[in-house]
Coordinates of C-alpha atoms in Angstrom, one line a residue:
Chain X
M1 CA 4.6 -63.2 46.7
K2 CA 7.3 -60.7 47.7
T3 CA 7.7 -59.9 51.4
W4 CA 6.9 -56.2 52.1
S5 CA 9.1 -54.3 54.5
E6 CA 7.6 -52.5 57.5
D7 CA 8.2 -49.1 55.9
T8 CA 6.3 -50.0 52.7
V9 CA 3.5 -51.5 54.7
A10 CA 3.2 -48.4 56.8
I11 CA 3.0 -46.2 53.6
L12 CA 0.4 -48.5 52.1
L13 CA -1.8 -48.5 55.3
G14 CA -1.4 -44.7 55.7
I15 CA -2.5 -44.2 52.1
V16 CA -5.5 -46.5 52.5
I17 CA -6.7 -44.6 55.6
L18 CA -6.2 -41.3 53.9
C19 CA -8.0 -42.4 50.8
I20 CA -11.0 -43.5 52.9
A21 CA -10.8 -40.1 54.7
V22 CA -10.8 -38.2 51.4
L23 CA -13.6 -40.2 49.9
V24 CA -15.9 -40.0 52.9
F25 CA -15.1 -36.6 54.3
L26 CA -14.2 -34.6 51.2
L27 CA -15.5 -36.0 47.9
M28 CA -18.8 -37.3 49.1
P29 CA -20.0 -34.2 51.0
Y30 CA -18.3 -31.7 48.7
A31 CA -20.9 -31.3 46.1
E32 CA -23.7 -31.4 48.6
V33 CA -22.2 -28.6 50.7
A34 CA -21.2 -26.5 47.8
Q35 CA -24.7 -26.8 46.3
A36 CA -26.2 -25.9 49.6
V37 CA -24.0 -22.8 50.0
L38 CA -24.6 -21.6 46.5
S39 CA -28.4 -22.1 46.4
I40 CA -29.6 -21.3 49.8
T41 CA -27.3 -18.8 51.4
P42 CA -25.4 -16.5 49.0
G43 CA -24.3 -14.1 51.7
L44 CA -23.1 -16.8 54.1
A45 CA -19.4 -16.5 53.5
G46 CA -18.5 -14.8 56.8
N47 CA -20.5 -17.3 58.8
L48 CA -19.7 -20.4 56.8
E49 CA -17.7 -22.2 59.4
S50 CA -20.3 -22.0 62.1
W51 CA -22.9 -23.1 59.6
L52 CA -20.8 -26.1 58.5
T53 CA -20.2 -27.2 62.0
T54 CA -23.9 -27.3 62.8
A55 CA -25.4 -28.3 59.4
D56 CA -26.5 -31.8 58.8
F57 CA -24.7 -32.6 55.6
G58 CA -22.6 -35.6 56.6
S59 CA -23.4 -39.0 55.0
G60 CA -24.2 -41.9 57.2
I61 CA -20.7 -43.4 56.9
S62 CA -18.9 -40.2 57.9
V63 CA -21.1 -39.8 61.0
F64 CA -20.5 -43.5 61.8
L65 CA -16.7 -43.2 61.4
K66 CA -16.5 -40.1 63.5
T67 CA -18.7 -41.5 66.2
L68 CA -16.7 -44.7 66.2
L69 CA -13.4 -43.0 66.8
S70 CA -14.7 -40.5 69.5
G71 CA -17.2 -43.0 71.1
S72 CA -14.7 -45.7 71.7
R73 CA -12.6 -43.6 74.1
P74 CA -13.6 -43.3 77.7
S75 CA -15.0 -39.8 78.6
A76 CA -13.9 -37.5 81.4
W77 CA -14.2 -38.7 84.9
G78 CA -13.3 -37.6 88.4
S79 CA -13.2 -40.2 91.1
N80 CA -15.3 -43.1 89.7
P81 CA -13.8 -44.6 86.6
L82 CA -17.0 -46.4 85.8
T83 CA -18.7 -43.1 84.8
A84 CA -16.1 -42.8 82.0
F85 CA -17.8 -45.6 80.0
P86 CA -21.0 -44.4 78.3
P87 CA -23.5 -47.2 77.3
N88 CA -22.2 -47.8 73.8
V89 CA -18.5 -47.4 74.4
F90 CA -17.8 -51.2 74.5
I91 CA -19.6 -51.7 71.2
Y92 CA -17.7 -48.9 69.5
A93 CA -14.5 -50.1 71.0
L94 CA -15.1 -53.6 69.7
V95 CA -15.9 -52.4 66.2
L96 CA -12.9 -50.2 66.2
F97 CA -10.7 -53.1 67.4
A98 CA -12.1 -55.3 64.6
L99 CA -11.4 -52.6 61.9
L100 CA -7.9 -51.8 63.2
A101 CA -7.1 -55.5 63.6
L102 CA -8.2 -56.1 60.0
L103 CA -6.3 -53.2 58.6
L104 CA -3.1 -53.8 60.5
G105 CA -3.5 -57.6 60.1
V106 CA -3.4 -57.2 56.3
G107 CA -0.1 -55.3 56.8
V108 CA 1.2 -58.1 59.0
M109 CA 0.3 -60.7 56.3
L110 CA 2.1 -58.6 53.7
M111 CA 5.2 -58.9 55.9
K112 CA 4.8 -62.7 55.7
E113 CA 3.7 -63.1 59.3
K114 CA 0.7 -65.0 60.5
L115 CA -2.6 -63.2 61.1
K116 CA -4.1 -65.2 63.9
P117 CA -1.3 -64.8 66.5
F118 CA -1.2 -61.1 65.7
V119 CA -4.9 -60.6 66.2
K120 CA -4.8 -62.5 69.5
G121 CA -2.1 -60.4 71.0
F122 CA -3.5 -57.2 69.4
G123 CA -6.6 -57.6 71.6
F124 CA -4.4 -57.2 74.7
V125 CA -2.4 -54.2 73.3
F126 CA -5.7 -52.6 72.3
L127 CA -7.0 -53.1 75.9
V128 CA -3.9 -51.5 77.4
S129 CA -4.5 -48.5 75.0
V130 CA -8.1 -48.2 76.1
M131 CA -6.9 -48.2 79.8
A132 CA -4.3 -45.5 78.8
Y133 CA -7.2 -43.3 77.4
L134 CA -9.1 -44.0 80.6
L135 CA -6.3 -42.6 82.8
A136 CA -5.8 -39.7 80.4
A137 CA -9.4 -38.8 80.8
Q138 CA -9.2 -38.5 84.6
T139 CA -9.9 -34.8 85.4
E140 CA -6.8 -34.1 87.6
F141 CA -4.4 -36.1 85.4
R142 CA -5.8 -34.3 82.3
S143 CA -5.5 -30.9 83.9
I144 CA -1.7 -31.1 84.2
G145 CA -1.2 -32.6 80.8
L146 CA -0.6 -36.3 81.6
G147 CA -1.9 -37.6 78.3
Y148 CA -2.5 -41.0 76.7
A149 CA 1.1 -41.3 75.4
L150 CA 2.5 -41.2 79.0
W151 CA -0.1 -43.6 80.4
A152 CA 0.2 -46.1 77.6
I153 CA 4.0 -46.3 78.3
V154 CA 3.5 -46.4 82.1
L155 CA 0.8 -49.1 81.9
G156 CA 2.8 -51.2 79.4
L157 CA 5.9 -50.9 81.6
F158 CA 4.0 -51.8 84.7
I159 CA 2.3 -54.9 83.1
G160 CA 5.5 -56.0 81.3
N161 CA 7.8 -55.7 84.3
A162 CA 5.5 -56.7 87.1
F163 CA 3.7 -59.6 85.6
G164 CA 5.7 -60.3 82.5
V165 CA 4.4 -60.5 78.9
P166 CA 2.8 -63.8 77.9
D167 CA 4.1 -65.2 74.6
F168 CA 0.7 -64.9 72.9
I169 CA 1.1 -61.0 73.1
R170 CA 4.5 -60.8 71.5
P171 CA 3.5 -61.1 67.8
A172 CA 1.4 -58.0 68.3
L173 CA 4.1 -55.8 69.8
K174 CA 4.7 -54.0 66.5
H175 CA 5.4 -50.5 67.7
E176 CA 7.5 -49.6 64.7
L177 CA 4.7 -50.5 62.3
F178 CA 2.1 -48.5 64.4
I179 CA 4.4 -45.5 64.7
K180 CA 5.4 -45.4 61.0
T181 CA 1.8 -45.8 59.8
G182 CA 0.9 -43.0 62.3
L183 CA 3.7 -40.8 60.9
V184 CA 2.4 -41.3 57.3
L185 CA -0.9 -40.0 58.6
L186 CA 0.8 -37.2 60.5
G187 CA 2.3 -36.0 57.2
A188 CA -1.2 -35.1 56.0
E189 CA -1.5 -32.7 58.9
V190 CA 1.8 -31.0 58.0
L191 CA 0.5 -28.3 55.7
F192 CA 3.2 -26.0 54.4
G193 CA 0.8 -23.2 53.5
R194 CA 0.3 -22.6 57.2
M195 CA 3.9 -21.5 57.6
L196 CA 3.0 -17.9 56.7
A197 CA 0.1 -17.6 59.1
I198 CA 1.8 -14.9 61.1
G199 CA 4.2 -13.6 58.4
V200 CA 8.0 -13.2 58.6
P201 CA 8.2 -13.0 62.5
G202 CA 6.6 -16.4 62.8
I203 CA 9.2 -17.9 60.4
F204 CA 12.0 -16.4 62.3
V205 CA 10.8 -17.5 65.7
A206 CA 9.8 -21.0 64.7
W207 CA 12.0 -21.9 61.7
I208 CA 15.3 -20.1 62.5
V209 CA 15.6 -20.5 66.2
T210 CA 14.5 -24.1 66.2
P211 CA 17.2 -25.6 63.9
V212 CA 19.8 -23.5 65.7
V213 CA 18.7 -24.9 69.1
L214 CA 18.5 -28.4 67.6
I215 CA 22.0 -28.4 66.2
S216 CA 23.5 -26.7 69.3
T217 CA 21.9 -29.2 71.7
F218 CA 23.1 -32.1 69.6
W219 CA 26.6 -30.7 69.4
F220 CA 26.5 -30.0 73.2
G221 CA 25.4 -33.6 73.8
Q222 CA 28.2 -35.1 71.6
R223 CA 31.1 -32.8 72.5
I224 CA 30.5 -31.6 76.0
L225 CA 28.3 -34.3 77.7
K226 CA 29.8 -37.0 75.5
I227 CA 26.5 -39.0 75.4
G228 CA 27.3 -42.5 74.1
S229 CA 24.3 -42.8 71.8
K230 CA 23.9 -40.4 68.9
T231 CA 20.3 -41.6 68.4
L232 CA 19.4 -40.8 72.0
N233 CA 21.1 -37.4 71.7
I234 CA 19.2 -36.4 68.5
T235 CA 15.9 -37.7 69.7
I236 CA 16.1 -35.6 72.9
S237 CA 17.4 -32.6 71.0
A238 CA 14.5 -32.8 68.5
G239 CA 12.0 -33.1 71.3
T240 CA 13.4 -30.1 73.1
S241 CA 13.8 -27.8 70.2
V242 CA 10.8 -28.7 67.9
C243 CA 7.6 -29.9 69.5
G244 CA 8.2 -32.6 72.1
V245 CA 6.6 -36.0 71.7
S246 CA 5.6 -35.8 68.0
A247 CA 9.1 -34.5 67.0
A248 CA 10.7 -37.2 69.2
I249 CA 8.6 -39.9 67.5
A250 CA 9.4 -38.7 64.0
T251 CA 13.1 -38.3 64.7
A252 CA 13.5 -41.6 66.5
A253 CA 11.9 -43.4 63.6
A254 CA 14.0 -41.5 61.1
C255 CA 17.3 -42.4 62.8
K256 CA 16.2 -45.8 64.1
A257 CA 16.6 -45.0 67.8
T258 CA 15.7 -47.8 70.3
K259 CA 12.4 -47.9 72.1
E260 CA 14.2 -47.1 75.4
E261 CA 15.7 -43.9 73.8
L262 CA 12.3 -42.8 72.5
T263 CA 10.7 -43.5 75.9
T264 CA 13.4 -41.4 77.6
A265 CA 12.9 -38.5 75.3
I266 CA 9.1 -38.6 75.7
G267 CA 9.3 -38.9 79.5
L268 CA 11.6 -35.8 79.7
S269 CA 9.4 -33.8 77.4
M270 CA 6.2 -34.6 79.3
I271 CA 7.7 -33.7 82.7
F272 CA 9.1 -30.4 81.5
T273 CA 6.0 -29.5 79.5
S274 CA 3.8 -29.9 82.7
I275 CA 6.2 -27.6 84.6
M276 CA 6.5 -25.0 81.9
M277 CA 2.8 -24.9 81.2
V278 CA 2.3 -23.5 84.7
A279 CA 5.6 -21.7 85.3
M280 CA 5.9 -19.7 82.1
P281 CA 2.6 -17.8 82.2
A282 CA 3.1 -17.1 85.9
F283 CA 6.5 -15.7 85.2
I284 CA 5.3 -13.6 82.3
N285 CA 2.5 -12.2 84.4
A286 CA 4.9 -11.5 87.3
V287 CA 7.3 -9.5 85.1
G288 CA 4.6 -7.7 83.1
M289 CA 5.7 -9.0 79.7
P290 CA 3.4 -7.9 76.8
E291 CA 0.9 -10.6 75.7
I292 CA 2.2 -11.0 72.2
L293 CA 5.8 -11.3 73.3
G294 CA 4.8 -13.8 76.0
G295 CA 2.7 -15.7 73.6
A296 CA 5.4 -16.0 70.9
W297 CA 7.9 -17.0 73.6
M298 CA 5.7 -19.8 75.0
G299 CA 4.7 -21.0 71.5
G300 CA 8.3 -21.4 70.5
T301 CA 9.4 -23.2 73.7
I302 CA 6.7 -25.2 75.4
D303 CA 6.7 -28.7 73.7
A304 CA 3.1 -29.9 73.4
T305 CA 0.5 -27.9 71.4
G306 CA -2.2 -28.5 74.1
A307 CA 0.1 -27.1 76.8
V308 CA 0.9 -24.1 74.7
V309 CA -2.9 -23.4 74.3
A310 CA -3.4 -23.8 78.0
A311 CA -0.5 -21.5 78.9
G312 CA -1.6 -19.0 76.3
A313 CA -5.2 -19.0 77.5
F314 CA -3.9 -18.1 81.0
L315 CA -2.5 -14.8 79.6
G316 CA -5.4 -13.9 77.4
D317 CA -6.9 -14.4 73.9
T318 CA -4.2 -12.6 72.1
A319 CA -1.4 -14.5 73.7
L320 CA -3.3 -17.8 73.0
N321 CA -3.7 -16.9 69.3
V322 CA 0.0 -16.0 68.9
A323 CA 1.3 -18.9 71.0
A324 CA -0.8 -21.5 69.2
T325 CA 0.0 -20.1 65.8
I326 CA 3.8 -20.1 66.5
K327 CA 3.6 -23.6 67.7
M328 CA 1.6 -24.7 64.6
I329 CA 4.3 -23.2 62.4
Q330 CA 6.9 -25.1 64.4
N331 CA 4.8 -28.3 64.1
I332 CA 5.2 -28.0 60.3
L333 CA 9.0 -28.2 60.7
I334 CA 8.6 -31.9 61.7
G335 CA 8.5 -32.9 57.9
V336 CA 11.8 -31.2 57.2
L337 CA 13.3 -32.5 60.4
A338 CA 12.4 -36.1 59.7
F339 CA 13.7 -35.9 56.2
G340 CA 16.9 -34.1 57.2
V341 CA 17.7 -36.5 60.1
A342 CA 17.0 -39.6 57.8
V343 CA 19.4 -38.2 55.1
Y344 CA 22.1 -37.2 57.6
W345 CA 21.9 -40.6 59.4
T346 CA 22.0 -42.6 56.2
A347 CA 24.8 -40.6 54.5
K348 CA 27.0 -39.7 57.5
V349 CA 26.3 -41.4 60.8
D350 CA 25.6 -45.0 59.7
R351 CA 28.6 -45.4 57.4
S352 CA 32.0 -46.6 58.5
A353 CA 34.9 -44.2 58.9
G354 CA 36.5 -43.3 55.6
Q355 CA 34.0 -45.3 53.6
D356 CA 32.5 -43.7 50.5
V357 CA 28.7 -44.2 50.3
T358 CA 27.1 -44.7 46.9
A359 CA 23.7 -43.3 46.0
I360 CA 22.3 -46.9 45.8
E361 CA 23.5 -47.6 49.4
I362 CA 22.0 -44.4 50.7
W363 CA 18.7 -45.4 49.0
N364 CA 18.8 -48.9 50.4
R365 CA 19.4 -47.7 54.0
F366 CA 17.1 -44.7 53.8
P367 CA 13.9 -45.2 56.0
K368 CA 11.3 -45.3 53.2
F369 CA 8.4 -44.4 55.4
V370 CA 9.8 -40.8 55.5
L371 CA 9.0 -40.6 51.8
G372 CA 5.4 -41.5 52.7
F373 CA 5.4 -38.9 55.4
I374 CA 6.8 -36.2 53.0
G375 CA 4.5 -37.4 50.2
T376 CA 1.3 -37.1 52.1
S377 CA 2.4 -33.7 53.5
L378 CA 3.1 -32.3 50.0
F379 CA -0.1 -33.8 48.6
F380 CA -2.4 -32.3 51.2
S381 CA -0.4 -29.0 51.2
L382 CA -1.1 -28.7 47.5
L383 CA -4.7 -29.9 47.8
Y384 CA -5.3 -27.2 50.4
E385 CA -3.9 -24.5 48.2
V386 CA -5.4 -25.7 45.0
L387 CA -9.0 -26.1 46.3
N388 CA -8.7 -22.7 47.9
S389 CA -12.3 -22.5 48.8
D390 CA -13.8 -22.1 52.3
V391 CA -15.9 -25.2 51.8
A392 CA -13.0 -27.4 50.9
I393 CA -10.8 -26.0 53.6
V394 CA -13.4 -26.6 56.3
L395 CA -14.0 -30.1 54.9
I396 CA -10.3 -30.9 55.1
D397 CA -9.8 -29.4 58.5
N398 CA -13.0 -30.6 60.2
G399 CA -13.4 -33.7 58.1
V400 CA -10.3 -35.4 56.6
L401 CA -7.7 -34.3 59.1
D402 CA -10.0 -34.6 62.0
F403 CA -10.6 -38.2 61.1
S404 CA -7.0 -39.0 60.2
S405 CA -5.6 -37.4 63.4
D406 CA -8.0 -39.5 65.5
V407 CA -6.8 -42.7 63.8
R408 CA -3.2 -41.5 64.2
T409 CA -3.6 -40.9 68.0
W410 CA -5.0 -44.5 68.3
L411 CA -1.9 -45.8 66.3
F412 CA 0.5 -43.8 68.5
C413 CA -1.3 -45.0 71.7
L414 CA -1.0 -48.7 70.4
A415 CA 2.7 -48.0 69.7
F416 CA 3.4 -46.6 73.2
A417 CA 1.5 -49.5 74.8
S418 CA 3.7 -51.9 72.7
I419 CA 6.9 -50.0 73.7
G420 CA 6.0 -50.2 77.4
L421 CA 5.1 -53.9 77.2
S422 CA 8.3 -54.8 75.5
T423 CA 10.7 -52.6 77.5
N424 CA 12.8 -53.9 80.4
F425 CA 12.7 -51.4 83.2
K426 CA 16.5 -51.9 83.9
E427 CA 17.3 -51.1 80.3
L428 CA 15.2 -48.0 80.5
S429 CA 16.7 -46.8 83.7
A430 CA 20.2 -47.2 82.2
Q431 CA 19.3 -44.3 79.8
F432 CA 19.0 -42.0 82.8
S433 CA 22.3 -43.1 84.5
G434 CA 24.6 -40.2 85.1
G435 CA 21.7 -37.8 84.5
K436 CA 23.1 -36.9 81.1
A437 CA 19.8 -37.1 79.3
F438 CA 18.2 -34.8 81.9
I439 CA 21.2 -32.3 81.7
L440 CA 20.9 -32.4 77.9
Y441 CA 17.2 -31.6 77.9
F442 CA 17.6 -28.9 80.6
C443 CA 20.5 -27.1 78.8
G444 CA 18.8 -27.4 75.4
Q445 CA 15.6 -26.0 76.7
S446 CA 17.5 -23.1 78.5
L447 CA 19.1 -22.2 75.2
N448 CA 15.7 -22.4 73.5
L449 CA 14.1 -20.1 76.1
G450 CA 16.8 -17.5 75.7
L451 CA 17.1 -17.5 71.9
T452 CA 13.3 -17.6 71.4
L453 CA 12.7 -14.7 73.7
L454 CA 15.4 -12.6 72.0
M455 CA 14.2 -13.5 68.5
A456 CA 10.5 -12.8 69.4
W457 CA 11.4 -9.4 70.9
I458 CA 13.5 -8.4 67.8
M459 CA 10.9 -9.6 65.3
F460 CA 7.7 -8.5 67.0
Y461 CA 8.9 -5.2 68.5
K462 CA 11.9 -4.0 66.5
V463 CA 11.6 -5.2 62.9
F464 CA 7.9 -5.8 62.4
P465 CA 6.0 -3.6 65.0
E466 CA 3.1 -3.2 62.5
I467 CA 2.4 -6.9 62.7
T468 CA 2.4 -6.7 66.5
N469 CA 0.0 -3.7 66.3
S470 CA -2.4 -5.6 64.0
L471 CA -2.5 -8.6 66.4
S472 CA -3.1 -6.6 69.6
Chain R
M1 CA 24.2 -71.0 105.6
T2 CA 22.2 -67.8 105.9
F3 CA 20.8 -66.3 109.1
R4 CA 17.8 -64.2 109.6
L5 CA 17.4 -61.8 112.5
A6 CA 14.3 -62.3 114.6
H7 CA 12.9 -58.9 113.7
Q8 CA 13.6 -59.2 110.0
P9 CA 10.4 -59.9 108.0
A10 CA 10.3 -63.0 105.9
R11 CA 10.7 -62.3 102.1
L12 CA 7.5 -62.8 100.1
S13 CA 7.4 -65.5 97.6
P14 CA 7.5 -64.3 93.9
K15 CA 3.8 -65.3 93.4
L16 CA 2.7 -63.4 96.4
R17 CA 4.8 -60.3 95.4
I18 CA 2.9 -60.3 92.0
F19 CA -0.3 -60.3 93.9
F20 CA 0.7 -57.2 95.8
K21 CA 2.0 -55.3 92.8
L22 CA -1.4 -54.2 91.4
P23 CA -2.7 -52.7 94.6
I24 CA 0.6 -50.9 95.0
F25 CA 0.3 -49.5 91.5
L26 CA -3.3 -48.4 92.1
T27 CA -2.2 -46.8 95.4
V28 CA 0.5 -44.8 93.6
L29 CA -2.0 -43.6 91.1
M30 CA -4.4 -42.5 93.9
I31 CA -1.5 -40.7 95.7
L32 CA -0.6 -38.9 92.5
R33 CA -4.1 -37.8 92.0
L34 CA -4.4 -36.6 95.6
G35 CA -1.1 -34.8 95.2
I36 CA -2.4 -32.9 92.2
V37 CA -5.6 -32.0 94.1
K38 CA -3.5 -30.7 97.0
M39 CA -1.2 -28.7 94.7
N40 CA -4.3 -27.3 93.1
R41 CA -5.5 -26.0 96.4
Q42 CA -2.3 -24.7 97.7
V43 CA -0.5 -23.2 94.6
D44 CA -2.5 -20.3 93.2
A45 CA -0.8 -20.5 89.7
I46 CA -1.8 -24.2 89.3
H47 CA -5.3 -23.6 90.7
A48 CA -5.9 -20.8 88.2
Q49 CA -4.4 -22.8 85.3
T50 CA -6.3 -25.9 85.9
G51 CA -9.5 -23.9 86.4
L52 CA -9.0 -22.3 83.0
I53 CA -8.3 -25.7 81.4
T54 CA -11.6 -27.1 82.8
A55 CA -13.6 -24.0 81.9
K56 CA -12.3 -23.8 78.3
N57 CA -12.2 -27.5 77.9
I58 CA -8.6 -27.4 76.8
D59 CA -6.7 -30.7 76.3
P60 CA -3.1 -29.8 77.5
S61 CA -1.8 -33.2 76.3
A62 CA -2.7 -32.6 72.7
L63 CA 0.5 -33.3 70.8
F64 CA -0.2 -31.6 67.4
Y65 CA -2.1 -28.6 66.3
T66 CA -4.7 -30.7 64.5
E67 CA -5.7 -32.3 67.9
S68 CA -6.8 -28.9 69.4
D69 CA -9.7 -26.9 68.1
L70 CA -8.5 -23.9 69.9
A71 CA -5.1 -24.1 68.1
L72 CA -6.9 -24.3 64.7
N73 CA -9.1 -21.4 65.6
A74 CA -6.1 -19.4 66.8
E75 CA -4.5 -19.5 63.4
K76 CA -7.7 -18.4 61.7
E77 CA -8.1 -15.5 64.2
V78 CA -4.5 -14.4 63.6
R79 CA -5.0 -14.4 59.8
H80 CA -8.3 -12.6 60.2
R81 CA -6.8 -9.9 62.4
M82 CA -3.8 -9.4 60.1
S83 CA -6.0 -9.1 56.9
A84 CA -8.5 -6.8 58.7
S85 CA -5.6 -4.6 59.7
R86 CA -4.3 -4.5 56.1
V87 CA -7.8 -3.6 54.8
T88 CA -8.2 -0.7 57.3
G89 CA -4.6 0.4 56.8
R90 CA -3.9 0.3 60.5
R91 CA -0.3 1.1 61.4

């Protein structure tokens, strides 16, 4: 039997998970829900979403899968971590562990590696992930945005460097497989139809400013700061300009950055996000900036979606709506970003000077998982547009994507735990030497702040004031 | 030959150092938590922000828009407002 590459295994696993999601959360309940809507409540259209969220139409398997994913994570806690574990959490966690080990184990076997050592080590990586979710659920940590991604890396780093990683864990440290499978799932969430949610101003703020900041920051890192590693430079630049951790993951995988470089970009993004989440709404309030302008500014600059929502909510509902929508449009740019970086790296960066690259060589070097990422994105974007019914849209948003994003966050958490466990602290600290990574992020974000504010003001107040009026 | 001053503490053996690492890590976590609580009390902007996050059950660490119900609702609200404005011909 032919040995599968990590990329093709990631695509296969991603497609399998999405097929399960479509079958259980879209196809099975579709007829039932449509029938119920048609026969019982003809005038329900306006209230459809609230009805669907409360109606009991789910099949047993869909309820089980959703409960399994949410129930296996520790819940919010304050000072006693034991209160974070509801009675069934260990059972759910065990079942989820078994299912993930089975699914990923099949992938490992396709890569011609042994299943038993993988499953043994995977248990430990899974345990570190559960601990990361536990710390992320702590009330104070959660309130300033210290999420599972950071805790998984921190815990992994601590365990790996303080106690060392036993040999039996090493076969399960497959962060690239976890990340690539997660990215194929993330593709399904990148729905291109959502680009036009706020019209032309949204496109300009999120899709014109962002590439300008990305290219400028990368150029600044290469020419002015003279950062030694191009992959570190582009990973930080993408995190700064697009949407933080998720963009850094996609870019790092597309350009084959090292795990230390990805960790650096994620760390910088999380620190600045926590600061900006508090500082930006306070500044906007202090200078009396209009809500829509403030919302658009924060949506285009604060990295993580959750932090954008929190900052927007501080200013008011209108700011929250505008900020979150701008961020969502920017999120969709990830697909184009990953594809663009993969092509640029394969065709330009990875070739020797003066060497001509043939199409076959480009294809051989191209990270294939990006095709899975783009493929699922296009498929679900089309599905969303073709179905074009409130029922289907709600079933995709609240069913398929809700499920797939939960699985994706578990895969990312496992990946970050693996990265932390296999990273040497000295190698990681070398990334910060000279402070170049910090300066790059700071300068890139400063440019982002200036350009986004200017573009938001021009678009929402000079060119399309009617859109601003309709939103206020 | 190495000399050790009388007041200089003896170095811990590697095994003993490992034994102390976990309590140190847990202490750092506790200090971080207490630091956030203190900042919360002393800085008005942080207090207001964290209060809002708790009240609205926002997850500020959500990485992507599909991980936040508020973000998904925000898009729908924006589309609704824009289409309602088109219907009423509001300028």
